[in-house]
């Protein structure tokens, strides 16, 4: 257990009103569950009794005291899903995975849960595979869903039906192309820019195929660090006045296809937030 | 560009920016509007958006055709859909491959006939969204805003009249006049109980207990089957922020909190972005629009507990404790969050506020009925053809909603009842469908308005199973603080479970009724007191179904698994569809021969019945 990390979470949140739930949420984000040691540490540091902390940790459904599997499957049991047969889908998952809702498969691959309503009632029965919503699930699809979940197929490029496409990026200041024809990623020239952060600087590379998204840095950067991106040619910062929708960090933007729009990427290391805005969407 | 990003230092600059945004916007440029709320994304809106961007870029049409990604428009059954402005052409269930055809047509000012919506009643294709019966019969004062704004772009909202109501109240500098408007509007809380919003605000405004006063937006939409709050939060988060800011100005609140379910990740994302943008423009935070008025909003995420929708439990949860309700009085309005006066309103209530200020309370009160003014958004789901969010004036009949807007049953089976009000509500039988919808009439038939879930049930829905479902939900979600609710819901569930398994006796119903009344009379909070409603209302209208389960050990709807057996009748044409579909391999047979189900292998999942085209699979 990373004591320093948890102490940091406690320090940043426990002075705030209602901080306990946020502290537990952040711990769970990191470990996928609430380890006993972490709860004891929270009690010691905040002065709250372990009983109270245990009470909160067990009262809310979002918290788990057991480690979760690599993948997450969740069947909605809202009323609309129920009248469309969600219960039989849960039964099928139970049988196929050989576990009860709330449990994890012995190979640690899948945690299966049920939820009371996800609010996508028109498309019921709904099943969530990791973060991906599957609509109108039938008993027959359960086997395939489990298989695809294990392979992480949902939401990945394979399910995008070929509607991915390459873009060409330019510096919004000097108009110089940011494409690197010598280094291909996913079969297309990559986008090459520079980054800097406290003490570190180097290049960063992105795939130009829209729909695929990873940021590769020359040096290793701690997750959560916010970096500045800049043009390797004119050295000006890639500016943007809007923020990442995923995490709230500032965006950095590049011009695409000679002015057809902007390609914005999140400046936080580890965040996959990005957006392609066509000129018509902008002001 | 930069000029629009600057903090707005006065009401005048806001109005200038707004007019210039409106002037700049050319309404004649064709725009593809793609709804991509949680439900839209689940049905493939993201792939559609990507395909549209690809097409616009490759055809070099980025300057000729606009794209707007919005929240949910309400017609969820037809998603992913595309709306083309300014004509308002509606394309249902669009695939990424269709989008190229649509863009090609739009570029030439044409429509694609073969992709238009078909009215099943007349068989005719309908081009314009507003001519489709589903939309035509609604009064979409709140929902219509969703299609106009991209929720992550504050300027979209401002251009469409957003924050105008806030500017108006800030310039007239008379908090009491806002209270009068809200009172005159006759608005009642959209969260369920239907308390007069104006009265609540007046009461809260008069609280002088210390310096801090909180207002809370209750976005813990826990009722299964209701999702209008999610749709508003995702599609128009600024509407909530504006409503709350006006509320704070009228009542003297110092801080706002939006308590939102963790199960709504997209809503949380959009709210976070919206709050940040509003702060950036000086529409939230210190000295709003350069005035002396300061107010800020923070988001608190729930952690998955239905009971936290109850106001005292919600407050406990925000304070970081277990979400257990407490006795009232003192009411939160006197002593709430951190012991300070606290006013809690539901999402839809807040969304109505800017509308009321803009149109005036006296105009608003004209919509709906005398005791229940305005519109109400219902989530019309279950066994209904046109599933989605429908916004109708109060006083409309259930029949108009179910038949007129909903288009009747989804299959061939007759509609039996609608369930309203979530776990605190009840089932209304089809024989009462000419009932007008308002707070009182629903209460009179044993249900409640609740947050607006309307779950349609047909003859294949078993009412004992429905009651059991809700009781299972309630026993899991009961916080356990008070005995009647903790034990009562558990025991009621056991009795219902017994009945559904053919173990019920003649005393079961009496016991169930007695228990239901006891829980109703003695539970501490609103959730416990209404927990019996699903049982009482199904007993009231569908007693014969209970009796059939008990006396004949038979489930007429064919749902309660212990009481049914699947078999294949002589209507079977031997197509082998069910053999392929059966997940257990329980069906045998050869081509053109009647198939047989091995009951020892059958798990009664009903897949064979679903796939059978000749209605040969039946239950006894």
PDB file of N, CA and C in Angstrom, chain B residues 316-382:
ATOM      1  N   UNK B 316     -27.199  14.300   5.484  1.00  0.00           N
ATOM      2  CA  UNK B 316     -26.236  13.451   6.194  1.00  0.00           C
ATOM      3  C   UNK B 316     -25.113  13.027   5.248  1.00  0.00           C
ATOM      4  N   UNK B 317     -25.502  12.653   4.039  1.00  0.00           N
ATOM      5  CA  UNK B 317     -24.538  12.158   3.066  1.00  0.00           C
ATOM      6  C   UNK B 317     -23.569  13.256   2.643  1.00  0.00           C
ATOM      7  N   UNK B 318     -24.091  14.474   2.439  1.00  0.00           N
ATOM      8  CA  UNK B 318     -23.204  15.588   2.074  1.00  0.00           C
ATOM      9  C   UNK B 318     -22.211  15.865   3.202  1.00  0.00           C
ATOM     10  N   UNK B 319     -22.672  15.674   4.419  1.00  0.00           N
ATOM     11  CA  UNK B 319     -21.780  15.910   5.567  1.00  0.00           C
ATOM     12  C   UNK B 319     -20.748  14.792   5.736  1.00  0.00           C
ATOM     13  N   UNK B 320     -20.860  13.748   4.914  1.00  0.00           N
ATOM     14  CA  UNK B 320     -19.867  12.679   4.960  1.00  0.00           C
ATOM     15  C   UNK B 320     -20.244  11.520   5.869  1.00  0.00           C
ATOM     16  N   UNK B 321     -21.523  11.443   6.243  1.00  0.00           N
ATOM     17  CA  UNK B 321     -21.944  10.342   7.112  1.00  0.00           C
ATOM     18  C   UNK B 321     -22.728   9.306   6.320  1.00  0.00           C
ATOM     19  N   UNK B 322     -23.163   8.263   7.031  1.00  0.00           N
ATOM     20  CA  UNK B 322     -24.098   7.320   6.444  1.00  0.00           C
ATOM     21  C   UNK B 322     -25.388   8.078   6.145  1.00  0.00           C
ATOM     22  N   UNK B 323     -26.020   7.753   5.021  1.00  0.00           N
ATOM     23  CA  UNK B 323     -27.210   8.492   4.630  1.00  0.00           C
ATOM     24  C   UNK B 323     -28.473   8.012   5.323  1.00  0.00           C
ATOM     25  N   UNK B 324     -28.542   8.243   6.618  1.00  0.00           N
ATOM     26  CA  UNK B 324     -29.753   7.843   7.343  1.00  0.00           C
ATOM     27  C   UNK B 324     -30.633   9.062   7.579  1.00  0.00           C
ATOM     28  N   UNK B 325     -31.927   8.944   7.308  1.00  0.00           N
ATOM     29  CA  UNK B 325     -32.826  10.072   7.566  1.00  0.00           C
ATOM     30  C   UNK B 325     -32.945  10.328   9.067  1.00  0.00           C
ATOM     31  N   UNK B 326     -33.427  11.493   9.412  1.00  0.00           N
ATOM     32  CA  UNK B 326     -33.692  11.773  10.821  1.00  0.00           C
ATOM     33  C   UNK B 326     -35.101  12.328  10.959  1.00  0.00           C
ATOM     34  N   UNK B 327     -35.550  12.392  12.197  1.00  0.00           N
ATOM     35  CA  UNK B 327     -36.896  12.902  12.453  1.00  0.00           C
ATOM     36  C   UNK B 327     -37.014  14.367  12.036  1.00  0.00           C
ATOM     37  N   UNK B 328     -38.167  14.717  11.483  1.00  0.00           N
ATOM     38  CA  UNK B 328     -38.484  16.126  11.244  1.00  0.00           C
ATOM     39  C   UNK B 328     -39.710  16.446  12.087  1.00  0.00           C
ATOM     40  N   UNK B 329     -39.897  17.619  12.634  1.00  0.00           N
ATOM     41  CA  UNK B 329     -38.981  18.750  12.666  1.00  0.00           C
ATOM     42  C   UNK B 329     -37.776  18.472  13.572  1.00  0.00           C
ATOM     43  N   UNK B 330     -36.761  19.343  13.532  1.00  0.00           N
ATOM     44  CA  UNK B 330     -36.712  20.557  12.714  1.00  0.00           C
ATOM     45  C   UNK B 330     -36.559  20.227  11.218  1.00  0.00           C
ATOM     46  N   UNK B 331     -37.248  20.982  10.399  1.00  0.00           N
ATOM     47  CA  UNK B 331     -37.140  20.791   8.964  1.00  0.00           C
ATOM     48  C   UNK B 331     -35.823  21.406   8.467  1.00  0.00           C
ATOM     49  N   UNK B 332     -35.267  20.838   7.397  1.00  0.00           N
ATOM     50  CA  UNK B 332     -33.997  21.367   6.889  1.00  0.00           C
ATOM     51  C   UNK B 332     -34.052  22.861   6.613  1.00  0.00           C
ATOM     52  N   UNK B 333     -35.224  23.349   6.265  1.00  0.00           N
ATOM     53  CA  UNK B 333     -35.323  24.764   5.929  1.00  0.00           C
ATOM     54  C   UNK B 333     -34.981  25.635   7.141  1.00  0.00           C
ATOM     55  N   UNK B 334     -35.161  25.076   8.343  1.00  0.00           N
ATOM     56  CA  UNK B 334     -34.788  25.784   9.564  1.00  0.00           C
ATOM     57  C   UNK B 334     -33.390  25.362  10.001  1.00  0.00           C
ATOM     58  N   UNK B 335     -33.179  24.057  10.019  1.00  0.00           N
ATOM     59  CA  UNK B 335     -31.917  23.516  10.503  1.00  0.00           C
ATOM     60  C   UNK B 335     -31.537  22.345   9.620  1.00  0.00           C
ATOM     61  N   UNK B 336     -30.647  22.594   8.680  1.00  0.00           N
ATOM     62  CA  UNK B 336     -30.299  21.545   7.715  1.00  0.00           C
ATOM     63  C   UNK B 336     -28.826  21.244   7.691  1.00  0.00           C
ATOM     64  N   UNK B 337     -28.205  21.473   6.552  1.00  0.00           N
ATOM     65  CA  UNK B 337     -26.796  21.162   6.371  1.00  0.00           C
ATOM     66  C   UNK B 337     -25.940  21.942   7.371  1.00  0.00           C
ATOM     67  N   UNK B 338     -25.094  21.241   8.121  1.00  0.00           N
ATOM     68  CA  UNK B 338     -24.253  21.830   9.165  1.00  0.00           C
ATOM     69  C   UNK B 338     -25.074  22.709  10.110  1.00  0.00           C
ATOM     70  N   UNK B 339     -26.318  22.307  10.316  1.00  0.00           N
ATOM     71  CA  UNK B 339     -27.179  23.029  11.248  1.00  0.00           C
ATOM     72  C   UNK B 339     -27.695  24.361  10.726  1.00  0.00           C
ATOM     73  N   UNK B 340     -27.455  24.628   9.451  1.00  0.00           N
ATOM     74  CA  UNK B 340     -27.857  25.907   8.857  1.00  0.00           C
ATOM     75  C   UNK B 340     -29.131  25.741   8.025  1.00  0.00           C
ATOM     76  N   UNK B 341     -29.859  26.834   7.810  1.00  0.00           N
ATOM     77  CA  UNK B 341     -31.056  26.747   6.972  1.00  0.00           C
ATOM     78  C   UNK B 341     -30.691  26.226   5.580  1.00  0.00           C
ATOM     79  N   UNK B 342     -31.441  25.266   5.107  1.00  0.00           N
ATOM     80  CA  UNK B 342     -31.111  24.606   3.848  1.00  0.00           C
ATOM     81  C   UNK B 342     -32.376  24.360   3.042  1.00  0.00           C
ATOM     82  N   UNK B 343     -32.342  24.739   1.779  1.00  0.00           N
ATOM     83  CA  UNK B 343     -33.510  24.498   0.935  1.00  0.00           C
ATOM     84  C   UNK B 343     -33.137  23.527  -0.183  1.00  0.00           C
ATOM     85  N   UNK B 344     -33.939  22.490  -0.311  1.00  0.00           N
ATOM     86  CA  UNK B 344     -33.647  21.464  -1.314  1.00  0.00           C
ATOM     87  C   UNK B 344     -34.741  21.438  -2.373  1.00  0.00           C
ATOM     88  N   UNK B 345     -34.349  21.553  -3.634  1.00  0.00           N
ATOM     89  CA  UNK B 345     -35.295  21.418  -4.734  1.00  0.00           C
ATOM     90  C   UNK B 345     -34.773  20.396  -5.725  1.00  0.00           C
ATOM     91  N   UNK B 346     -35.686  19.797  -6.432  1.00  0.00           N
ATOM     92  CA  UNK B 346     -35.339  18.788  -7.419  1.00  0.00           C
ATOM     93  C   UNK B 346     -34.811  19.429  -8.713  1.00  0.00           C
ATOM     94  N   UNK B 347     -34.116  18.647  -9.521  1.00  0.00           N
ATOM     95  CA  UNK B 347     -33.536  19.124 -10.778  1.00  0.00           C
ATOM     96  C   UNK B 347     -34.580  19.802 -11.674  1.00  0.00           C
ATOM     97  N   UNK B 348     -35.687  19.114 -11.880  1.00  0.00           N
ATOM     98  CA  UNK B 348     -36.687  19.650 -12.806  1.00  0.00           C
ATOM     99  C   UNK B 348     -37.303  20.940 -12.262  1.00  0.00           C
ATOM    100  N   UNK B 349     -37.425  21.028 -10.947  1.00  0.00           N
ATOM    101  CA  UNK B 349     -37.937  22.258 -10.347  1.00  0.00           C
ATOM    102  C   UNK B 349     -37.000  23.417 -10.679  1.00  0.00           C
ATOM    103  N   UNK B 350     -35.694  23.207 -10.451  1.00  0.00           N
ATOM    104  CA  UNK B 350     -34.713  24.257 -10.753  1.00  0.00           C
ATOM    105  C   UNK B 350     -34.751  24.614 -12.230  1.00  0.00           C
ATOM    106  N   UNK B 351     -34.920  23.605 -13.088  1.00  0.00           N
ATOM    107  CA  UNK B 351     -34.918  23.863 -14.533  1.00  0.00           C
ATOM    108  C   UNK B 351     -36.087  24.756 -14.943  1.00  0.00           C
ATOM    109  N   UNK B 352     -37.165  24.732 -14.160  1.00  0.00           N
ATOM    110  CA  UNK B 352     -38.330  25.560 -14.468  1.00  0.00           C
ATOM    111  C   UNK B 352     -38.131  27.034 -14.124  1.00  0.00           C
ATOM    112  N   UNK B 353     -37.204  27.324 -13.208  1.00  0.00           N
ATOM    113  CA  UNK B 353     -37.065  28.688 -12.676  1.00  0.00           C
ATOM    114  C   UNK B 353     -36.734  29.737 -13.752  1.00  0.00           C
ATOM    115  N   UNK B 354     -35.679  29.495 -14.570  1.00  0.00           N
ATOM    116  CA  UNK B 354     -35.399  30.513 -15.603  1.00  0.00           C
ATOM    117  C   UNK B 354     -36.595  30.736 -16.532  1.00  0.00           C
ATOM    118  N   UNK B 355     -37.343  29.668 -16.822  1.00  0.00           N
ATOM    119  CA  UNK B 355     -38.509  29.801 -17.699  1.00  0.00           C
ATOM    120  C   UNK B 355     -39.552  30.704 -17.060  1.00  0.00           C
ATOM    121  N   UNK B 356     -39.773  30.506 -15.757  1.00  0.00           N
ATOM    122  CA  UNK B 356     -40.776  31.295 -15.049  1.00  0.00           C
ATOM    123  C   UNK B 356     -40.382  32.777 -15.045  1.00  0.00           C
ATOM    124  N   UNK B 357     -39.101  33.035 -14.788  1.00  0.00           N
ATOM    125  CA  UNK B 357     -38.655  34.433 -14.769  1.00  0.00           C
ATOM    126  C   UNK B 357     -38.806  35.051 -16.162  1.00  0.00           C
ATOM    127  N   UNK B 358     -38.445  34.275 -17.190  1.00  0.00           N
ATOM    128  CA  UNK B 358     -38.537  34.811 -18.548  1.00  0.00           C
ATOM    129  C   UNK B 358     -39.966  35.056 -18.994  1.00  0.00           C
ATOM    130  N   UNK B 359     -40.851  34.117 -18.736  1.00  0.00           N
ATOM    131  CA  UNK B 359     -42.225  34.277 -19.245  1.00  0.00           C
ATOM    132  C   UNK B 359     -43.151  34.937 -18.227  1.00  0.00           C
ATOM    133  N   UNK B 360     -42.710  35.002 -16.976  1.00  0.00           N
ATOM    134  CA  UNK B 360     -43.552  35.589 -15.939  1.00  0.00           C
ATOM    135  C   UNK B 360     -44.450  34.527 -15.307  1.00  0.00           C
ATOM    136  N   UNK B 361     -44.581  34.601 -13.999  1.00  0.00           N
ATOM    137  CA  UNK B 361     -45.370  33.615 -13.265  1.00  0.00           C
ATOM    138  C   UNK B 361     -46.801  33.515 -13.762  1.00  0.00           C
ATOM    139  N   UNK B 362     -47.358  34.652 -14.172  1.00  0.00           N
ATOM    140  CA  UNK B 362     -48.763  34.650 -14.588  1.00  0.00           C
ATOM    141  C   UNK B 362     -48.985  33.928 -15.919  1.00  0.00           C
ATOM    142  N   UNK B 363     -47.964  33.925 -16.759  1.00  0.00           N
ATOM    143  CA  UNK B 363     -48.073  33.170 -18.012  1.00  0.00           C
ATOM    144  C   UNK B 363     -47.880  31.677 -17.729  1.00  0.00           C
ATOM    145  N   UNK B 364     -46.914  31.390 -16.854  1.00  0.00           N
ATOM    146  CA  UNK B 364     -46.603  30.001 -16.538  1.00  0.00           C
ATOM    147  C   UNK B 364     -47.813  29.285 -15.942  1.00  0.00           C
ATOM    148  N   UNK B 365     -48.530  30.005 -15.086  1.00  0.00           N
ATOM    149  CA  UNK B 365     -49.655  29.378 -14.387  1.00  0.00           C
ATOM    150  C   UNK B 365     -50.782  28.990 -15.360  1.00  0.00           C
ATOM    151  N   UNK B 366     -50.730  29.572 -16.548  1.00  0.00           N
ATOM    152  CA  UNK B 366     -51.746  29.227 -17.559  1.00  0.00           C
ATOM    153  C   UNK B 366     -51.543  27.809 -18.114  1.00  0.00           C
ATOM    154  N   UNK B 367     -50.301  27.326 -18.059  1.00  0.00           N
ATOM    155  CA  UNK B 367     -50.032  25.970 -18.543  1.00  0.00           C
ATOM    156  C   UNK B 367     -50.486  24.983 -17.470  1.00  0.00           C
ATOM    157  N   UNK B 368     -51.102  23.911 -17.888  1.00  0.00           N
ATOM    158  CA  UNK B 368     -51.487  22.891 -16.922  1.00  0.00           C
ATOM    159  C   UNK B 368     -52.860  23.142 -16.315  1.00  0.00           C
ATOM    160  N   UNK B 369     -53.069  22.638 -15.110  1.00  0.00           N
ATOM    161  CA  UNK B 369     -54.380  22.776 -14.468  1.00  0.00           C
ATOM    162  C   UNK B 369     -54.296  23.777 -13.317  1.00  0.00           C
ATOM    163  N   UNK B 370     -55.422  24.005 -12.685  1.00  0.00           N
ATOM    164  CA  UNK B 370     -55.461  25.023 -11.654  1.00  0.00           C
ATOM    165  C   UNK B 370     -54.547  24.712 -10.469  1.00  0.00           C
ATOM    166  N   UNK B 371     -54.619  23.493  -9.978  1.00  0.00           N
ATOM    167  CA  UNK B 371     -53.793  23.158  -8.812  1.00  0.00           C
ATOM    168  C   UNK B 371     -52.385  22.707  -9.177  1.00  0.00           C
ATOM    169  N   UNK B 372     -52.208  22.284 -10.410  1.00  0.00           N
ATOM    170  CA  UNK B 372     -50.906  21.780 -10.843  1.00  0.00           C
ATOM    171  C   UNK B 372     -50.518  22.493 -12.133  1.00  0.00           C
ATOM    172  N   UNK B 373     -49.665  23.522 -12.006  1.00  0.00           N
ATOM    173  CA  UNK B 373     -49.345  24.303 -13.197  1.00  0.00           C
ATOM    174  C   UNK B 373     -48.071  23.796 -13.861  1.00  0.00           C
ATOM    175  N   UNK B 374     -47.886  24.227 -15.079  1.00  0.00           N
ATOM    176  CA  UNK B 374     -46.662  23.908 -15.816  1.00  0.00           C
ATOM    177  C   UNK B 374     -46.706  22.559 -16.504  1.00  0.00           C
ATOM    178  N   UNK B 375     -45.530  22.142 -16.938  1.00  0.00           N
ATOM    179  CA  UNK B 375     -45.426  20.850 -17.607  1.00  0.00           C
ATOM    180  C   UNK B 375     -44.746  19.863 -16.671  1.00  0.00           C
ATOM    181  N   UNK B 376     -44.843  18.605 -17.038  1.00  0.00           N
ATOM    182  CA  UNK B 376     -44.095  17.579 -16.290  1.00  0.00           C
ATOM    183  C   UNK B 376     -43.461  16.647 -17.303  1.00  0.00           C
ATOM    184  N   UNK B 377     -42.214  16.320 -17.048  1.00  0.00           N
ATOM    185  CA  UNK B 377     -41.539  15.362 -17.926  1.00  0.00           C
ATOM    186  C   UNK B 377     -41.745  13.956 -17.352  1.00  0.00           C
ATOM    187  N   UNK B 378     -42.223  13.059 -18.197  1.00  0.00           N
ATOM    188  CA  UNK B 378     -42.352  11.661 -17.777  1.00  0.00           C
ATOM    189  C   UNK B 378     -41.385  10.808 -18.578  1.00  0.00           C
ATOM    190  N   UNK B 379     -40.869   9.776 -17.929  1.00  0.00           N
ATOM    191  CA  UNK B 379     -40.098   8.820 -18.718  1.00  0.00           C
ATOM    192  C   UNK B 379     -41.023   7.664 -19.022  1.00  0.00           C
ATOM    193  N   UNK B 380     -41.401   7.604 -20.267  1.00  0.00           N
ATOM    194  CA  UNK B 380     -42.363   6.616 -20.727  1.00  0.00           C
ATOM    195  C   UNK B 380     -41.568   5.396 -21.183  1.00  0.00           C
ATOM    196  N   UNK B 381     -41.574   4.363 -20.352  1.00  0.00           N
ATOM    197  CA  UNK B 381     -40.720   3.204 -20.644  1.00  0.00           C
ATOM    198  C   UNK B 381     -41.461   1.898 -20.379  1.00  0.00           C
ATOM    199  N   UNK B 382     -40.825   0.802 -20.665  1.00  0.00           N
ATOM    200  CA  UNK B 382     -41.445  -0.501 -20.453  1.00  0.00           C
ATOM    201  C   UNK B 382     -42.013  -1.031 -21.748  1.00  0.00           C
TER     202      UNK B 382
END
